[in-house]
GROMACS .gro file of C-alpha atoms in nm:
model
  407
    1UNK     CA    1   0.000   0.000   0.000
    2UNK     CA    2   0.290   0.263   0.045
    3UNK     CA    3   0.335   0.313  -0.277
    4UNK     CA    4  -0.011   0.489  -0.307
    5UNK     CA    5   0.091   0.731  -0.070
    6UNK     CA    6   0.467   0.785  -0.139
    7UNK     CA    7   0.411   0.747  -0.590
    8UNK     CA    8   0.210   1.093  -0.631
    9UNK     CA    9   0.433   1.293  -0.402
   10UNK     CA   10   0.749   1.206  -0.579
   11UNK     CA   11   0.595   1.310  -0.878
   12UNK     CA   12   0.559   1.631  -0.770
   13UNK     CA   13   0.819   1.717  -0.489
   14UNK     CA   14   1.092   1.469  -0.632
   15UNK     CA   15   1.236   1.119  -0.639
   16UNK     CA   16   1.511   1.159  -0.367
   17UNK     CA   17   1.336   1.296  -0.055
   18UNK     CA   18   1.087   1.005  -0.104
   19UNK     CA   19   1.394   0.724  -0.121
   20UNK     CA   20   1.639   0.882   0.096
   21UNK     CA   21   1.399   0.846   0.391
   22UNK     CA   22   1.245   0.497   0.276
   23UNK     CA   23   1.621   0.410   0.336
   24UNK     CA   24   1.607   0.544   0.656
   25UNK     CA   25   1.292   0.369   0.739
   26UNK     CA   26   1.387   0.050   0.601
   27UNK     CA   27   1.746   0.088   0.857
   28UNK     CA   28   1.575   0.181   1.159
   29UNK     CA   29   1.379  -0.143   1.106
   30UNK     CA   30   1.592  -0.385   1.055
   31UNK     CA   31   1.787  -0.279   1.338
   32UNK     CA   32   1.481  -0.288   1.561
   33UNK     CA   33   1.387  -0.619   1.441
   34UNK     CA   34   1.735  -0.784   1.501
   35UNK     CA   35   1.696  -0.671   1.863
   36UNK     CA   36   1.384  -0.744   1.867
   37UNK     CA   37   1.233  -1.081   2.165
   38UNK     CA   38   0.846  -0.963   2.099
   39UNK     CA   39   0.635  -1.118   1.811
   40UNK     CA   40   0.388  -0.883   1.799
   41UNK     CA   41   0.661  -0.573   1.857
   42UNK     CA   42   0.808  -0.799   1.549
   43UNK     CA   43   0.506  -0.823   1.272
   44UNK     CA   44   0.478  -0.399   1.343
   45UNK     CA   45   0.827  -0.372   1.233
   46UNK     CA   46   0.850  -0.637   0.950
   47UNK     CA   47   0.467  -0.401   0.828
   48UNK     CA   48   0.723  -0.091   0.816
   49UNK     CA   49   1.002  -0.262   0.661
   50UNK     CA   50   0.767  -0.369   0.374
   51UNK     CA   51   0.618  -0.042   0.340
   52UNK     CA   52   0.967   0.138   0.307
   53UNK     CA   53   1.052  -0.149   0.068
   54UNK     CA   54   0.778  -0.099  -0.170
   55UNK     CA   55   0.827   0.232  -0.181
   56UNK     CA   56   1.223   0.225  -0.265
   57UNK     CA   57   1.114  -0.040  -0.582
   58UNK     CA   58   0.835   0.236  -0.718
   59UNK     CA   59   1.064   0.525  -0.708
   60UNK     CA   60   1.372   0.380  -0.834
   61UNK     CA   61   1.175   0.267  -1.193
   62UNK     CA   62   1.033   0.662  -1.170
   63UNK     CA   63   1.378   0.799  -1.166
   64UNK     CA   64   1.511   0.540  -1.458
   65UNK     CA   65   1.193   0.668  -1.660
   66UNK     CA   66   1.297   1.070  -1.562
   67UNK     CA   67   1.638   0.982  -1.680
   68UNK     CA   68   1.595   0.742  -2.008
   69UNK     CA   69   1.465   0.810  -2.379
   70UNK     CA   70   1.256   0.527  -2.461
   71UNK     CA   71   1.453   0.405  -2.735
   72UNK     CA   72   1.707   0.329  -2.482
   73UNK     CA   73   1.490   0.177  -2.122
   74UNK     CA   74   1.455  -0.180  -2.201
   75UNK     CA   75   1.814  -0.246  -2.113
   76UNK     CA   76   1.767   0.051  -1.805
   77UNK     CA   77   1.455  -0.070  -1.701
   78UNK     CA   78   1.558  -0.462  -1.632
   79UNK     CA   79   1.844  -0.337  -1.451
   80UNK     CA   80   1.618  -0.158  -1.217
   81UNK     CA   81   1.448  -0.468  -1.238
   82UNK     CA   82   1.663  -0.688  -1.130
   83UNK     CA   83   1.615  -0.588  -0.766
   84UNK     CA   84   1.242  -0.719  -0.773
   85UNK     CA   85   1.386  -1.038  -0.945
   86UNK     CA   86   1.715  -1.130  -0.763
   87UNK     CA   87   1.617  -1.010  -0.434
   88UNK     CA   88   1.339  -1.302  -0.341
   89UNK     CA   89   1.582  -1.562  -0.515
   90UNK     CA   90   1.950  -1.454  -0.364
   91UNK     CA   91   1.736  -1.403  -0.052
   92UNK     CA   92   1.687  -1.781   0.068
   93UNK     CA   93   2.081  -1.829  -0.021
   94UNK     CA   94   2.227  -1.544   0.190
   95UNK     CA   95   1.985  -1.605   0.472
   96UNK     CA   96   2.016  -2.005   0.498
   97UNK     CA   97   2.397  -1.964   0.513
   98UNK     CA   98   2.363  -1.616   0.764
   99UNK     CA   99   2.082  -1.824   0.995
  100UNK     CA  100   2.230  -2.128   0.988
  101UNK     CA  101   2.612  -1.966   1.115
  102UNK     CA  102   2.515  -1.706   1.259
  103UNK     CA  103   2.182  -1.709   1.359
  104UNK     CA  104   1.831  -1.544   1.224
  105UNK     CA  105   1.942  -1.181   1.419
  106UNK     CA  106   2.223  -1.175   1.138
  107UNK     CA  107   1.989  -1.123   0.859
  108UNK     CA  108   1.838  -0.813   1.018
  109UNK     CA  109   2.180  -0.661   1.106
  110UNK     CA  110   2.331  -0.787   0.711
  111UNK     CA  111   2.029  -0.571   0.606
  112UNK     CA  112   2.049  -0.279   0.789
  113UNK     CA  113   2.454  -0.286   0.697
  114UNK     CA  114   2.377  -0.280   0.320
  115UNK     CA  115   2.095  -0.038   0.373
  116UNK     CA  116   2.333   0.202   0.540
  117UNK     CA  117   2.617   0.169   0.280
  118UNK     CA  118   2.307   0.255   0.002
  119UNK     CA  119   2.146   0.545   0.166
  120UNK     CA  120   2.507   0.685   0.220
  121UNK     CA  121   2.624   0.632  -0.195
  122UNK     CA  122   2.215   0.842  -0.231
  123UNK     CA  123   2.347   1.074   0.010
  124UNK     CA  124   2.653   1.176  -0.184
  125UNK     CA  125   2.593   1.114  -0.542
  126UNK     CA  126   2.224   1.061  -0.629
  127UNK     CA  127   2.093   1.419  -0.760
  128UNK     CA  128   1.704   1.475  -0.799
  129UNK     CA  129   1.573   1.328  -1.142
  130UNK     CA  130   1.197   1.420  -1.094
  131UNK     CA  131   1.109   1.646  -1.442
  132UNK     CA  132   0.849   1.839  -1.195
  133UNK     CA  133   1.165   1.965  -1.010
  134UNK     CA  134   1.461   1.969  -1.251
  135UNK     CA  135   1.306   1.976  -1.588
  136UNK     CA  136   1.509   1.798  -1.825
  137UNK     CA  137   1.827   1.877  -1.568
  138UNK     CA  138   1.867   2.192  -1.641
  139UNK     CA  139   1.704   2.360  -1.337
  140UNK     CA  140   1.815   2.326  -1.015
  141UNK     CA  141   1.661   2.115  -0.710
  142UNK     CA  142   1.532   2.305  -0.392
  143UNK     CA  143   1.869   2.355  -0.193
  144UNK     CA  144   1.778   2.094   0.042
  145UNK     CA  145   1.717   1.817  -0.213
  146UNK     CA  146   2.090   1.843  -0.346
  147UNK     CA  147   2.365   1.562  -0.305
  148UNK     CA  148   2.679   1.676  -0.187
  149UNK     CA  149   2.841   1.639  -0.491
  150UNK     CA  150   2.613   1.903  -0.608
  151UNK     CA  151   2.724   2.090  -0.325
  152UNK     CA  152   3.110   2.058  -0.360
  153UNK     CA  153   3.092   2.105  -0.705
  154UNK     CA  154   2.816   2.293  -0.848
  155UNK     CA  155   2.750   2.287  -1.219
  156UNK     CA  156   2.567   2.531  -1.391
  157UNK     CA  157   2.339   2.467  -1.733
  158UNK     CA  158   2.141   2.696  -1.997
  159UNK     CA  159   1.794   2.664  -1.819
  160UNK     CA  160   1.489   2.518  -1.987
  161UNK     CA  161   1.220   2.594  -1.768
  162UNK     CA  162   0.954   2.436  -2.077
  163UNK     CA  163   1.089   2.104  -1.989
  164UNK     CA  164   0.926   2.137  -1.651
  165UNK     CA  165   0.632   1.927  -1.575
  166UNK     CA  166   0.338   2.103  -1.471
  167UNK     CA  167   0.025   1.942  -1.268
  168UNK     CA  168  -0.306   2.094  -1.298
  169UNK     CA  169  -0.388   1.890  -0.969
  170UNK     CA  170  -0.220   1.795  -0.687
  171UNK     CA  171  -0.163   1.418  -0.675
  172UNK     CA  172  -0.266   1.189  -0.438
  173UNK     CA  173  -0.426   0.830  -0.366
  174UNK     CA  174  -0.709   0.910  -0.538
  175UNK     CA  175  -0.547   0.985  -0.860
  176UNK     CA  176  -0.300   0.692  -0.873
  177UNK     CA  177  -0.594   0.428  -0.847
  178UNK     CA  178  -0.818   0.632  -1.084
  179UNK     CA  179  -0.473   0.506  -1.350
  180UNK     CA  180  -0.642   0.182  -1.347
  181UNK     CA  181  -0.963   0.332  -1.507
  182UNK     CA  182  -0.691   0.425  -1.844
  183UNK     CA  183  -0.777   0.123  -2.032
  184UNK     CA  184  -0.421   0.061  -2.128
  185UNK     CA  185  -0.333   0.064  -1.797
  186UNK     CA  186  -0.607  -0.136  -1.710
  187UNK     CA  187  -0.502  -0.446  -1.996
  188UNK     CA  188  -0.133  -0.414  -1.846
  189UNK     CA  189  -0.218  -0.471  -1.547
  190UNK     CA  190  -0.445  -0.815  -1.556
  191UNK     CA  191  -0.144  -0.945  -1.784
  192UNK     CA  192   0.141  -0.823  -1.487
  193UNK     CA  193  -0.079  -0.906  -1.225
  194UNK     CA  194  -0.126  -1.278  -1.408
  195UNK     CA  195   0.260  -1.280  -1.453
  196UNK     CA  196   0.340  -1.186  -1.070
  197UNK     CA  197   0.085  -1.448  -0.981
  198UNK     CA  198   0.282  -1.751  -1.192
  199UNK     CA  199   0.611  -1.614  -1.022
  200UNK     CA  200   0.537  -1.596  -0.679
  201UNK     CA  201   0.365  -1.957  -0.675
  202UNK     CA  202   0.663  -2.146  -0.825
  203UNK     CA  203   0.915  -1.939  -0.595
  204UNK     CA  204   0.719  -1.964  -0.303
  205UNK     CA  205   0.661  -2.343  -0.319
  206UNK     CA  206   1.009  -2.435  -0.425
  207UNK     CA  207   1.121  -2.514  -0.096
  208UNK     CA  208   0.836  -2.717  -0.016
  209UNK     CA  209   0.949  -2.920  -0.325
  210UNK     CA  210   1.284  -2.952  -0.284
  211UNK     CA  211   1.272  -3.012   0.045
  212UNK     CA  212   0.987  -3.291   0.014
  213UNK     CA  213   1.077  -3.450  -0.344
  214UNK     CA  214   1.520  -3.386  -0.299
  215UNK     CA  215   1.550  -3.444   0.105
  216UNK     CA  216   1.778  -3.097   0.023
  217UNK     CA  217   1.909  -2.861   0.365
  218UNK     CA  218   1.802  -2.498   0.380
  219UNK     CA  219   2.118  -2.410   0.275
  220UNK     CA  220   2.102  -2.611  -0.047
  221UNK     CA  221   1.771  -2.523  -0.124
  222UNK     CA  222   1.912  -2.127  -0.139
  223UNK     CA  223   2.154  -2.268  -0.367
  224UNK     CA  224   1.879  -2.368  -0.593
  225UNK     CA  225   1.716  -2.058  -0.605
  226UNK     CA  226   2.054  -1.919  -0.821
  227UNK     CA  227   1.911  -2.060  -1.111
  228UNK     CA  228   1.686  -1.801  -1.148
  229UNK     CA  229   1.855  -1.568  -1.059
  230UNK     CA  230   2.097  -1.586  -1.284
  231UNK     CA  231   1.804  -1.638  -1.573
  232UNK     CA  232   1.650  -1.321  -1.420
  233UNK     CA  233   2.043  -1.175  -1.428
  234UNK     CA  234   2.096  -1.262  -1.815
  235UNK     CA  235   1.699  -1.110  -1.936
  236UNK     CA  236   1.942  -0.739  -1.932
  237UNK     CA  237   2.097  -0.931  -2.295
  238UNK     CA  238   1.789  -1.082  -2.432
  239UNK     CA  239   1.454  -0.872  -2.331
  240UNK     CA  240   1.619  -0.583  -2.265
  241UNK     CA  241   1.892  -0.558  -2.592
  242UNK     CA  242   1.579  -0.764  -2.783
  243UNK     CA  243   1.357  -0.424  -2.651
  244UNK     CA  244   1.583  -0.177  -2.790
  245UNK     CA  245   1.613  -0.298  -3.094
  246UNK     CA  246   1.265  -0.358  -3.160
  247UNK     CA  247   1.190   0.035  -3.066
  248UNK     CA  248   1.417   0.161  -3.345
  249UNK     CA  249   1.321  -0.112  -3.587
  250UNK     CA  250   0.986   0.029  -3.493
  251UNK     CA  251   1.099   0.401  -3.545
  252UNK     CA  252   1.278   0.270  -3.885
  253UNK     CA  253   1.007   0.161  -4.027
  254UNK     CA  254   0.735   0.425  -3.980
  255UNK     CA  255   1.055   0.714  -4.079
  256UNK     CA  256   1.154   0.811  -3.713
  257UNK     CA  257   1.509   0.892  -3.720
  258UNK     CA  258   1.594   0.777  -3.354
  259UNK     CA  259   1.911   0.964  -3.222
  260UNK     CA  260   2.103   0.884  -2.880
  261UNK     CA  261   1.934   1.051  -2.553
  262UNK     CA  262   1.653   1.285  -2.773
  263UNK     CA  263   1.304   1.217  -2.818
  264UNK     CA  264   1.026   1.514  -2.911
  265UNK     CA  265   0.681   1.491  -2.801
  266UNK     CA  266   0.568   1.476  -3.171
  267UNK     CA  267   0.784   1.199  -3.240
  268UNK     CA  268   0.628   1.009  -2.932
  269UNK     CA  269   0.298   1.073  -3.093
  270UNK     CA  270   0.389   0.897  -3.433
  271UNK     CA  271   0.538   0.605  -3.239
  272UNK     CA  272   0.344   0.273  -3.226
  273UNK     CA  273   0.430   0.205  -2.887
  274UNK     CA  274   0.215  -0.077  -2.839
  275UNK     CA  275   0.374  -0.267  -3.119
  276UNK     CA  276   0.714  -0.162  -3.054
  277UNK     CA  277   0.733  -0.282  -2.705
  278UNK     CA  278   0.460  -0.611  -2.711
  279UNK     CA  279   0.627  -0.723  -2.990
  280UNK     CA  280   0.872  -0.918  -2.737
  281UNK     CA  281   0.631  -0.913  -2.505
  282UNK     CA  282   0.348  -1.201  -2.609
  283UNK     CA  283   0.596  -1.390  -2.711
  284UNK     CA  284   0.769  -1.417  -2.395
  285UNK     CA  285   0.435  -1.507  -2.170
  286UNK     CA  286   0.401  -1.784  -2.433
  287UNK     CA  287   0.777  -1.898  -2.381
  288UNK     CA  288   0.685  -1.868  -1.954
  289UNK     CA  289   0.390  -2.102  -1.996
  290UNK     CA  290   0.614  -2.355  -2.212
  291UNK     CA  291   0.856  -2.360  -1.867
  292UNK     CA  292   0.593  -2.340  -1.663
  293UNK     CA  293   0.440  -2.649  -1.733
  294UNK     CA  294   0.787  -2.830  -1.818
  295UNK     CA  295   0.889  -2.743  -1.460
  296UNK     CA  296   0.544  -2.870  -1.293
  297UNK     CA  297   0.586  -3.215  -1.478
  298UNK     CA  298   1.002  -3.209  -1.439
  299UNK     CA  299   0.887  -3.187  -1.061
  300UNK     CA  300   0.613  -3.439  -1.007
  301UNK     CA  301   0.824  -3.724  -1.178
  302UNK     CA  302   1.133  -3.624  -0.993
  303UNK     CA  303   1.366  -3.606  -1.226
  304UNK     CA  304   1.682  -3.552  -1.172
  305UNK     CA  305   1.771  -3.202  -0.996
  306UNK     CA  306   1.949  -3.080  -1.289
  307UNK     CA  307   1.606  -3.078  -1.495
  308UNK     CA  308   1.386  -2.848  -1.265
  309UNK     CA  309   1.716  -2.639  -1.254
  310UNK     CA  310   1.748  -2.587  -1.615
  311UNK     CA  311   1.366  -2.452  -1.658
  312UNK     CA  312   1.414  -2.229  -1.381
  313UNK     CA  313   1.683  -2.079  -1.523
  314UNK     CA  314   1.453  -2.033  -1.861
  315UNK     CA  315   1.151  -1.915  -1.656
  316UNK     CA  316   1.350  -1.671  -1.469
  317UNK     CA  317   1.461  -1.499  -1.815
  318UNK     CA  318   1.087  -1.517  -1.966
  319UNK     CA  319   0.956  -1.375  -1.643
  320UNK     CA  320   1.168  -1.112  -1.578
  321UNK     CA  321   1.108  -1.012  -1.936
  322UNK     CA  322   0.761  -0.999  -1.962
  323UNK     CA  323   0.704  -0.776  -1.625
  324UNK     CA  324   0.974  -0.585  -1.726
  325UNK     CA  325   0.865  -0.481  -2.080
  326UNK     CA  326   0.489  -0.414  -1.959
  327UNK     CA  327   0.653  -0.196  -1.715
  328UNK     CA  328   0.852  -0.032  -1.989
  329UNK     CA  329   0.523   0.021  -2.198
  330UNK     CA  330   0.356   0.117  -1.910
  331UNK     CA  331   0.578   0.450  -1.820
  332UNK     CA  332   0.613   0.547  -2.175
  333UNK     CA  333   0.214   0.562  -2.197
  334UNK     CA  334   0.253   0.792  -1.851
  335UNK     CA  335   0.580   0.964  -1.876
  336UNK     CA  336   0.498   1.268  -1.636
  337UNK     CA  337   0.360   0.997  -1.356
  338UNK     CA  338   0.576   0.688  -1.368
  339UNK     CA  339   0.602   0.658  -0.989
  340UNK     CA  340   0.207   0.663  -0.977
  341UNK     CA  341   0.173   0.426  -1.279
  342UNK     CA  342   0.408   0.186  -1.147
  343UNK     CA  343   0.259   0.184  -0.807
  344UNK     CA  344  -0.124   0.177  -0.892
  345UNK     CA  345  -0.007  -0.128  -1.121
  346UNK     CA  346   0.176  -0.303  -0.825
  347UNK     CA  347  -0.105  -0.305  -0.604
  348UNK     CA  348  -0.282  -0.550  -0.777
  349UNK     CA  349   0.034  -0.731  -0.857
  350UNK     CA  350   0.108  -0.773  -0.494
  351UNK     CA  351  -0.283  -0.870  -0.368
  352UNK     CA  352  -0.241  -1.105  -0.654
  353UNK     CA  353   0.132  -1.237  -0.529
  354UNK     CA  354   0.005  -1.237  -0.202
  355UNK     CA  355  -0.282  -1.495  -0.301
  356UNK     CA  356  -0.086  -1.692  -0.479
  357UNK     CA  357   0.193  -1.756  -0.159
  358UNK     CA  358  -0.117  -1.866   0.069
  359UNK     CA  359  -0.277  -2.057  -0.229
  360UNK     CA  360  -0.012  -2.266  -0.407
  361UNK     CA  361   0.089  -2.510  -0.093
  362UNK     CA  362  -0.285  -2.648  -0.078
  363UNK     CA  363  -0.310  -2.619  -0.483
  364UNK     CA  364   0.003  -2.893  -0.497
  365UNK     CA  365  -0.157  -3.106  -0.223
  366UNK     CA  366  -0.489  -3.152  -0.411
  367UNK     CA  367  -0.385  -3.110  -0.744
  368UNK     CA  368  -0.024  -3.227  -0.783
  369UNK     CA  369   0.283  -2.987  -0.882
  370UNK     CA  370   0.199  -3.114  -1.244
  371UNK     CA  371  -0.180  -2.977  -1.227
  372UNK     CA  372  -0.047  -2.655  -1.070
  373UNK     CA  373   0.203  -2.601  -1.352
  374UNK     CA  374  -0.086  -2.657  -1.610
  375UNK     CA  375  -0.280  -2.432  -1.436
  376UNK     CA  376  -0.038  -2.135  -1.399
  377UNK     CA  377   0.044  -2.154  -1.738
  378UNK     CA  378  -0.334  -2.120  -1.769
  379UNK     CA  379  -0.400  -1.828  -1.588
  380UNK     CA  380  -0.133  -1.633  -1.755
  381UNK     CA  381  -0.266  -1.798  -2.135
  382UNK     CA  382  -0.618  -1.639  -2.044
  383UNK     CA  383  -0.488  -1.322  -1.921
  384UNK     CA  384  -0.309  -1.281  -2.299
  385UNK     CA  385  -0.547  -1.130  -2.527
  386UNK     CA  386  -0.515  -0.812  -2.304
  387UNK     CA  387  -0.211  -0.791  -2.459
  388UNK     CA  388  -0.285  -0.872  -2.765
  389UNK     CA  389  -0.609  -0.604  -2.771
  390UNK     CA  390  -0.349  -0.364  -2.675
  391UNK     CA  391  -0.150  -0.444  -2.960
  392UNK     CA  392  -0.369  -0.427  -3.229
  393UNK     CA  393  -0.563  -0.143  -3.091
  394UNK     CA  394  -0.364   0.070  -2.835
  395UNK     CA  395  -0.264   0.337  -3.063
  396UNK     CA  396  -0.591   0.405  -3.198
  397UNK     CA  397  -0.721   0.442  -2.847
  398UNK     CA  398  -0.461   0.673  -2.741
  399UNK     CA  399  -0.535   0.893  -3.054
  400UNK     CA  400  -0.881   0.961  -2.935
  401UNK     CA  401  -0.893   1.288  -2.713
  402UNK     CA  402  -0.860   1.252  -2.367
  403UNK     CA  403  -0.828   1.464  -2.042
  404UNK     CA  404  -0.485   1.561  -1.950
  405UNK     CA  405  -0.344   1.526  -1.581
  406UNK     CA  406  -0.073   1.724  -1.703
  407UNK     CA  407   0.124   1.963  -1.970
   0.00000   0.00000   0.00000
């Protein structure tokens, strides 16, 4: 949920306020949680953690959208991506070998260390990339909001205060959910909330299997998270090359002469973006169902390890792609909000993740992992003609005359 209330007001007011103190948030946290001996004291803290979490993941896709042409944010995006991705599979590997040497306290304390190196790199370095605040970075942040390399070494620019975003209302909760009214937005997100949903069930119930079907140790069922992470890792030099390419093959073939950081509005206008970017996209849910239902049926024959291995590897790459290339589409439809867009999008994504952790234990039981692969791949084959509505219509619908949010 703290997206909603953190999205708008970076917008607005700028990215690094908002991150700096989710940093903060998220250290204060884990420190109180590895001295933490009450449970209830506990679930509070873990509630704030999450919700200065959340907010870190919205804002940091914002600032690559403030910062990125579109011709070059596939390869941007999955890097920003990548945190979403690695993070839940690298997770279970540092924390089985932390818990089991160290203890469970460690992982708290290993948290609040990294946290503390990060917000101190934002501290000195990261400068304000909102285009409410600093146009197209010509203008200059509110004194406070300035790194100190800004400080030490000030650089000046020819100003170009038209390059400033400009809201005709203030935004707030209300406006990022009324996003999912925009009918694109509304098509990307039953297909991200579909892909989320696939994800988190075969993550989640990994270590049920492998513990169950492999008689594996916590600490080698981390291992065998890697996998996909490393698919996830290698989705920067196929979706996100593959996305680039396809823009300017895009821009090629309509006339668009596509030059290195520029863009004009009127060339945005012109652009097919719904072909340009989905274009990778279908094909990629396809290629995740393919895995997905390779990996249920690897699973309920046990097969050798290596097997279930090798098509989480491949499902790590397709799903990493898919949610990162609607995300893609989905800030260069909203360019002026891409914090709101993002976290109106990731609100269903998450209700949906979050039913598919407490769901997919008791869907193997009754079903069998084979069943549950069939049916994941089903869920996300239903949830595909969104896409495919968007790309055959999308650009006529955004021709037709809408209100603006924004100049």
């Amino acid at each position: 949920m703290s997206p909603l209330l953190t999205a708008g007001f970076s917008d607005q007011n700028g990215r690094r306020p908002v991150i700096i103190t989710c940093l903060f948030i998220f250290i204060g946290t884990s420190i109180g949680l590895a001295c933490q001996t009450k449970f209830p004291i506990l679930l509070v803290l873990r509630c704030l953690q999450g919700f200065a979490s959340s907010s870190a993941v919205v804002i940091s896709t914002a600032s690559v959208n403030d910062l990125v042409t579109r011709a070059e944010r596939g390869k941007y995006m999955l890097y920003t991506s990548l945190g979403v991705t690695l993070g839940p599979a690298i997770g279970p590997t540092l924390g089985g070998i932390l818990t089991q040497y160290l203890g469970w306290r460690s992982v708290f304390w290993f948290l609040a260390i990294c946290s503390s190196v990060v917000a101190s790199i934002m501290l000195l370095f990261l400068p304000e990339t909102s285009r409410a605040v600093v146009g197209n970075g010509s203008l200059h942040p509110q004194p406070w909001n300035r790194c100190a390399l800004q400080i030490a070494r000030p650089v000046e620019y020819e100003k170009e205060p038209s390059t400033r975003v400009i809201f005709n209302q203030r935004p707030g909760i209300r406006q990022t959910l009324t996003m999912l009214l925009d009918a694109h937005v509304a098509l990307l997100v039953i297909c991200s909330a579909a892909n989320t949903f696939t994800s988190s069930a075969i993550t989640n119930s990994l270590t049920t299997l492998l513990a169950a079907n492999y008689k594996l140790i916590p600490l080698h069922i981390g291992l065998c998270y890697l996998p996909f992470t490393f698919g996830g890792l290698s989705s920067r030099w196929t979706a996100g090359t593959i996305a680039d390419w396809l823009y300017r093959r895009q821009a090629h073939q309509i006339g668009e002469d596509i030059q290195p950081n520029r863009q004009s509005p009127e060339q945005l206008e012109r652009m097919p973006l719904e072909k340009a970017r989905l274009r990778l996209t279908i094909p990629f849910v396809y290629f995740c169902c393919v895995c997905i239902v390779g990996y249920g049926w690897v699973m309920n024959y046990n097969v050798h390890l290596a097997g279930p291995l090798i098509l989480l590897f491949l499902y790590g790459n397709a799903t990493t792609g898919v949610s990162s290339t609607i995300a893609i589409l989905a800030v260069d439809l909203n360019a002026s909000r891409p914090a709101s867009t993002h976290a109106a999008m990731n609100l269903v994504s998450y209700l949906t993740s979050a039913g598919a952790v407490a769901a997919v234990v008791s869907l193997i039981y009754n079903t069998g992992v084979g069943w549950m692969g069939v049916i994941m791949a089903g869920v996300m084959i239903v949830t595909s003609p969104a896409l495919w509505a968007l790309y055959i219509w999308g650009k006529a619908w955004r021709e037709k005359p809408s209100p603006k949010t924004c100049k």
